[in-house]
Amino acid sequence: DQQVKQNSPSLSVQEGRISILNCDYTNSMFDYFLWYKKYPAEGPTFLISISSIKDKNEDGRFTVFLNKSAKHLSLHIVPSQPGDSAVYFCAASERNSGGSNYKLTFGKGTLLTVNP
Amino acid sequence: NAGVTQTPKFQVLKTGQSMTLQCAQDMNHEYMSWYRQDPGMGLRLIHYSVGAGITDQGEVPNGYNVSRSTTEDFPLRLLSAAPSQTSVYFCASSYWVNTEAFFGQGTRLTVV
């Protein structure tokens, strides 16, 4: 039962254009979402996050949008650069109301290729 | 500052052998976790810890043990290695589960 889904295994865009990476989730208890970037042979690195009380968060070229009713979030990269070529993971954590679930759940990732 | 230090980087084990993957962080983070990454499977949580002396199971805990005797260290033990445990393992630490996590460089483990 995959609770965080990244349905596009790969995405290819031209340098300077917008990259849009999508993520869907099924667990309505998720209240915090994070995006990580991973280069080959390296550990993932944090990109940007968003709380469920917001619908948008920006950090430079990166913007994350959250649509709670659709249980969907997206990461926009504008403009895309060749150095952005990497695997992007969406992750989510649950609202914890006195329970013991402190897990971070990752999607399977999307390989972004930005062509010069 | 070192961040998250994970050792070894590469390891080959024979089926049935045991070993410990080491993970240490110098950021005084409470939350630490271990993931495995397999082709097409993303990052799957093995075990996590919310502080010294407290550990819990993740999505794929079978065949692995952890302990957290100090805030800094969170070793992962493979009790009796199996070929299905061939994977890339990542340790991570963060202030809490929903804050920025810092990952180690990974351990590529092959079980033959």
JSON list of C-alpha atoms in Angstrom, two decimals, chain A:
[
{"chain": "A", "resi": 1, "resn": "ASP", "atom": "CA", "xyz": [0.00, 0.00, 0.00]},
{"chain": "A", "resi": 2, "resn": "GLN", "atom": "CA", "xyz": [1.92, 2.97, -1.32]},
{"chain": "A", "resi": 3, "resn": "GLN", "atom": "CA", "xyz": [0.93, 6.07, 0.62]},
{"chain": "A", "resi": 4, "resn": "VAL", "atom": "CA", "xyz": [3.14, 8.50, -1.31]},
{"chain": "A", "resi": 5, "resn": "LYS", "atom": "CA", "xyz": [3.11, 8.12, -5.07]},
{"chain": "A", "resi": 6, "resn": "GLN", "atom": "CA", "xyz": [5.29, 9.69, -7.70]},
{"chain": "A", "resi": 7, "resn": "ASN", "atom": "CA", "xyz": [3.73, 8.33, -10.84]},
{"chain": "A", "resi": 8, "resn": "SER", "atom": "CA", "xyz": [6.27, 9.70, -13.29]},
{"chain": "A", "resi": 9, "resn": "PRO", "atom": "CA", "xyz": [9.52, 7.72, -13.08]},
{"chain": "A", "resi": 10, "resn": "SER", "atom": "CA", "xyz": [11.25, 10.27, -15.30]},
{"chain": "A", "resi": 11, "resn": "LEU", "atom": "CA", "xyz": [10.91, 13.75, -16.75]},
{"chain": "A", "resi": 12, "resn": "SER", "atom": "CA", "xyz": [12.98, 15.52, -19.39]},
{"chain": "A", "resi": 13, "resn": "VAL", "atom": "CA", "xyz": [12.94, 19.31, -19.89]},
{"chain": "A", "resi": 14, "resn": "GLN", "atom": "CA", "xyz": [14.97, 21.91, -21.72]},
{"chain": "A", "resi": 15, "resn": "GLU", "atom": "CA", "xyz": [17.27, 24.25, -19.87]},
{"chain": "A", "resi": 16, "resn": "GLY", "atom": "CA", "xyz": [15.50, 27.48, -18.95]},
{"chain": "A", "resi": 17, "resn": "ARG", "atom": "CA", "xyz": [12.01, 25.93, -19.03]},
{"chain": "A", "resi": 18, "resn": "ILE", "atom": "CA", "xyz": [9.86, 24.96, -16.09]},
{"chain": "A", "resi": 19, "resn": "SER", "atom": "CA", "xyz": [10.11, 21.52, -14.48]},
{"chain": "A", "resi": 20, "resn": "ILE", "atom": "CA", "xyz": [7.00, 20.25, -12.69]},
{"chain": "A", "resi": 21, "resn": "LEU", "atom": "CA", "xyz": [7.32, 17.18, -10.51]},
{"chain": "A", "resi": 22, "resn": "ASN", "atom": "CA", "xyz": [4.17, 15.67, -9.07]},
{"chain": "A", "resi": 23, "resn": "CYS", "atom": "CA", "xyz": [3.37, 13.73, -5.94]},
{"chain": "A", "resi": 24, "resn": "ASP", "atom": "CA", "xyz": [0.10, 12.22, -4.72]},
{"chain": "A", "resi": 25, "resn": "TYR", "atom": "CA", "xyz": [-0.70, 10.85, -1.29]},
{"chain": "A", "resi": 26, "resn": "THR", "atom": "CA", "xyz": [-3.44, 8.73, 0.18]},
{"chain": "A", "resi": 27, "resn": "ASN", "atom": "CA", "xyz": [-3.05, 9.22, 3.94]},
{"chain": "A", "resi": 28, "resn": "SER", "atom": "CA", "xyz": [-5.20, 12.11, 5.17]},
{"chain": "A", "resi": 29, "resn": "MET", "atom": "CA", "xyz": [-3.14, 12.22, 8.38]},
{"chain": "A", "resi": 30, "resn": "PHE", "atom": "CA", "xyz": [-0.08, 13.51, 6.53]},
{"chain": "A", "resi": 31, "resn": "ASP", "atom": "CA", "xyz": [0.49, 17.10, 7.57]},
{"chain": "A", "resi": 32, "resn": "TYR", "atom": "CA", "xyz": [4.03, 17.91, 6.47]},
{"chain": "A", "resi": 33, "resn": "PHE", "atom": "CA", "xyz": [5.64, 17.34, 3.10]},
{"chain": "A", "resi": 34, "resn": "LEU", "atom": "CA", "xyz": [9.26, 17.56, 2.05]},
{"chain": "A", "resi": 35, "resn": "TRP", "atom": "CA", "xyz": [11.17, 17.32, -1.22]},
{"chain": "A", "resi": 36, "resn": "TYR", "atom": "CA", "xyz": [14.66, 15.86, -1.49]},
{"chain": "A", "resi": 37, "resn": "LYS", "atom": "CA", "xyz": [17.09, 15.78, -4.37]},
{"chain": "A", "resi": 38, "resn": "LYS", "atom": "CA", "xyz": [19.55, 12.96, -4.92]},
{"chain": "A", "resi": 39, "resn": "TYR", "atom": "CA", "xyz": [22.58, 12.77, -7.16]},
{"chain": "A", "resi": 40, "resn": "PRO", "atom": "CA", "xyz": [24.12, 9.37, -8.01]},
{"chain": "A", "resi": 41, "resn": "ALA", "atom": "CA", "xyz": [26.40, 7.94, -5.32]},
{"chain": "A", "resi": 42, "resn": "GLU", "atom": "CA", "xyz": [25.39, 10.64, -2.83]},
{"chain": "A", "resi": 43, "resn": "GLY", "atom": "CA", "xyz": [22.89, 10.87, -0.01]},
{"chain": "A", "resi": 44, "resn": "PRO", "atom": "CA", "xyz": [19.66, 12.81, -0.58]},
{"chain": "A", "resi": 45, "resn": "THR", "atom": "CA", "xyz": [19.67, 16.51, 0.25]},
{"chain": "A", "resi": 46, "resn": "PHE", "atom": "CA", "xyz": [16.74, 18.57, 1.45]},
{"chain": "A", "resi": 47, "resn": "LEU", "atom": "CA", "xyz": [15.19, 21.01, -1.00]},
{"chain": "A", "resi": 48, "resn": "ILE", "atom": "CA", "xyz": [11.99, 22.51, 0.34]},
{"chain": "A", "resi": 49, "resn": "SER", "atom": "CA", "xyz": [9.05, 21.64, 2.58]},
{"chain": "A", "resi": 50, "resn": "ILE", "atom": "CA", "xyz": [5.46, 22.68, 3.17]},
{"chain": "A", "resi": 51, "resn": "SER", "atom": "CA", "xyz": [3.07, 22.38, 6.07]},
{"chain": "A", "resi": 52, "resn": "SER", "atom": "CA", "xyz": [-0.54, 21.38, 5.48]},
{"chain": "A", "resi": 53, "resn": "ILE", "atom": "CA", "xyz": [-1.67, 24.78, 6.77]},
{"chain": "A", "resi": 54, "resn": "LYS", "atom": "CA", "xyz": [-0.16, 26.37, 3.66]},
{"chain": "A", "resi": 55, "resn": "ASP", "atom": "CA", "xyz": [-0.81, 25.88, -0.03]},
{"chain": "A", "resi": 56, "resn": "LYS", "atom": "CA", "xyz": [2.45, 27.31, -1.36]},
{"chain": "A", "resi": 57, "resn": "ASN", "atom": "CA", "xyz": [6.04, 27.71, -0.30]},
{"chain": "A", "resi": 58, "resn": "GLU", "atom": "CA", "xyz": [8.83, 29.31, -2.31]},
{"chain": "A", "resi": 59, "resn": "ASP", "atom": "CA", "xyz": [12.59, 29.19, -2.05]},
{"chain": "A", "resi": 60, "resn": "GLY", "atom": "CA", "xyz": [14.43, 30.79, -4.92]},
{"chain": "A", "resi": 61, "resn": "ARG", "atom": "CA", "xyz": [13.82, 28.78, -8.09]},
{"chain": "A", "resi": 62, "resn": "PHE", "atom": "CA", "xyz": [11.85, 26.14, -6.20]},
{"chain": "A", "resi": 63, "resn": "THR", "atom": "CA", "xyz": [8.16, 26.37, -5.34]},
{"chain": "A", "resi": 64, "resn": "VAL", "atom": "CA", "xyz": [6.02, 23.67, -3.80]},
{"chain": "A", "resi": 65, "resn": "PHE", "atom": "CA", "xyz": [2.23, 23.73, -4.16]},
{"chain": "A", "resi": 66, "resn": "LEU", "atom": "CA", "xyz": [-0.12, 21.72, -1.97]},
{"chain": "A", "resi": 67, "resn": "ASN", "atom": "CA", "xyz": [-3.72, 20.85, -2.88]},
{"chain": "A", "resi": 68, "resn": "LYS", "atom": "CA", "xyz": [-5.11, 19.13, 0.20]},
{"chain": "A", "resi": 69, "resn": "SER", "atom": "CA", "xyz": [-8.51, 18.37, -1.27]},
{"chain": "A", "resi": 70, "resn": "ALA", "atom": "CA", "xyz": [-6.86, 16.50, -4.14]},
{"chain": "A", "resi": 71, "resn": "LYS", "atom": "CA", "xyz": [-4.10, 15.07, -1.89]},
{"chain": "A", "resi": 72, "resn": "HIS", "atom": "CA", "xyz": [-1.61, 16.33, -4.43]},
{"chain": "A", "resi": 73, "resn": "LEU", "atom": "CA", "xyz": [1.55, 18.36, -4.31]},
{"chain": "A", "resi": 74, "resn": "SER", "atom": "CA", "xyz": [3.91, 19.55, -6.97]},
{"chain": "A", "resi": 75, "resn": "LEU", "atom": "CA", "xyz": [7.42, 20.94, -7.11]},
{"chain": "A", "resi": 76, "resn": "HIS", "atom": "CA", "xyz": [8.10, 23.66, -9.69]},
{"chain": "A", "resi": 77, "resn": "ILE", "atom": "CA", "xyz": [11.64, 24.51, -10.74]},
{"chain": "A", "resi": 78, "resn": "VAL", "atom": "CA", "xyz": [11.96, 27.73, -12.72]},
{"chain": "A", "resi": 79, "resn": "PRO", "atom": "CA", "xyz": [14.16, 28.14, -14.65]},
{"chain": "A", "resi": 80, "resn": "SER", "atom": "CA", "xyz": [15.52, 24.61, -14.88]},
{"chain": "A", "resi": 81, "resn": "GLN", "atom": "CA", "xyz": [19.28, 24.20, -15.07]},
{"chain": "A", "resi": 82, "resn": "PRO", "atom": "CA", "xyz": [21.42, 21.20, -16.11]},
{"chain": "A", "resi": 83, "resn": "GLY", "atom": "CA", "xyz": [22.67, 20.96, -12.52]},
{"chain": "A", "resi": 84, "resn": "ASP", "atom": "CA", "xyz": [19.10, 20.22, -11.45]},
{"chain": "A", "resi": 85, "resn": "SER", "atom": "CA", "xyz": [19.35, 16.81, -13.15]},
{"chain": "A", "resi": 86, "resn": "ALA", "atom": "CA", "xyz": [18.83, 14.35, -10.31]},
{"chain": "A", "resi": 87, "resn": "VAL", "atom": "CA", "xyz": [16.26, 12.08, -8.70]},
{"chain": "A", "resi": 88, "resn": "TYR", "atom": "CA", "xyz": [13.62, 13.99, -6.74]},
{"chain": "A", "resi": 89, "resn": "PHE", "atom": "CA", "xyz": [11.83, 12.35, -3.83]},
{"chain": "A", "resi": 90, "resn": "CYS", "atom": "CA", "xyz": [8.63, 13.49, -2.23]},
{"chain": "A", "resi": 91, "resn": "ALA", "atom": "CA", "xyz": [8.21, 12.59, 1.46]},
{"chain": "A", "resi": 92, "resn": "ALA", "atom": "CA", "xyz": [5.45, 12.99, 4.04]},
{"chain": "A", "resi": 93, "resn": "SER", "atom": "CA", "xyz": [5.02, 12.76, 7.80]},
{"chain": "A", "resi": 94, "resn": "GLU", "atom": "CA", "xyz": [1.87, 12.27, 9.83]},
{"chain": "A", "resi": 95, "resn": "ARG", "atom": "CA", "xyz": [0.19, 14.58, 12.27]},
{"chain": "A", "resi": 96, "resn": "ASN", "atom": "CA", "xyz": [0.89, 12.93, 15.61]},
{"chain": "A", "resi": 97, "resn": "SER", "atom": "CA", "xyz": [-1.86, 13.34, 18.14]},
{"chain": "A", "resi": 98, "resn": "GLY", "atom": "CA", "xyz": [-0.32, 11.54, 21.09]},
{"chain": "A", "resi": 99, "resn": "GLY", "atom": "CA", "xyz": [0.42, 8.38, 19.18]},
{"chain": "A", "resi": 100, "resn": "SER", "atom": "CA", "xyz": [3.76, 6.87, 18.25]},
{"chain": "A", "resi": 101, "resn": "ASN", "atom": "CA", "xyz": [3.94, 7.18, 14.49]},
{"chain": "A", "resi": 102, "resn": "TYR", "atom": "CA", "xyz": [7.01, 9.23, 13.74]},
{"chain": "A", "resi": 103, "resn": "LYS", "atom": "CA", "xyz": [7.73, 7.87, 10.31]},
{"chain": "A", "resi": 104, "resn": "LEU", "atom": "CA", "xyz": [8.76, 9.72, 7.19]},
{"chain": "A", "resi": 105, "resn": "THR", "atom": "CA", "xyz": [7.33, 8.05, 4.08]},
{"chain": "A", "resi": 106, "resn": "PHE", "atom": "CA", "xyz": [9.03, 8.53, 0.72]},
{"chain": "A", "resi": 107, "resn": "GLY", "atom": "CA", "xyz": [7.78, 8.16, -2.80]},
{"chain": "A", "resi": 108, "resn": "LYS", "atom": "CA", "xyz": [9.73, 6.16, -5.38]},
{"chain": "A", "resi": 109, "resn": "GLY", "atom": "CA", "xyz": [11.27, 9.24, -6.94]},
{"chain": "A", "resi": 110, "resn": "THR", "atom": "CA", "xyz": [11.30, 10.97, -10.31]},
{"chain": "A", "resi": 111, "resn": "LEU", "atom": "CA", "xyz": [14.46, 11.24, -12.40]},
{"chain": "A", "resi": 112, "resn": "LEU", "atom": "CA", "xyz": [14.68, 14.76, -13.81]},
{"chain": "A", "resi": 113, "resn": "THR", "atom": "CA", "xyz": [16.93, 15.38, -16.78]},
{"chain": "A", "resi": 114, "resn": "VAL", "atom": "CA", "xyz": [17.53, 18.97, -17.84]},
{"chain": "A", "resi": 115, "resn": "ASN", "atom": "CA", "xyz": [18.96, 19.16, -21.32]},
{"chain": "A", "resi": 116, "resn": "PRO", "atom": "CA", "xyz": [21.29, 22.05, -22.28]}
]
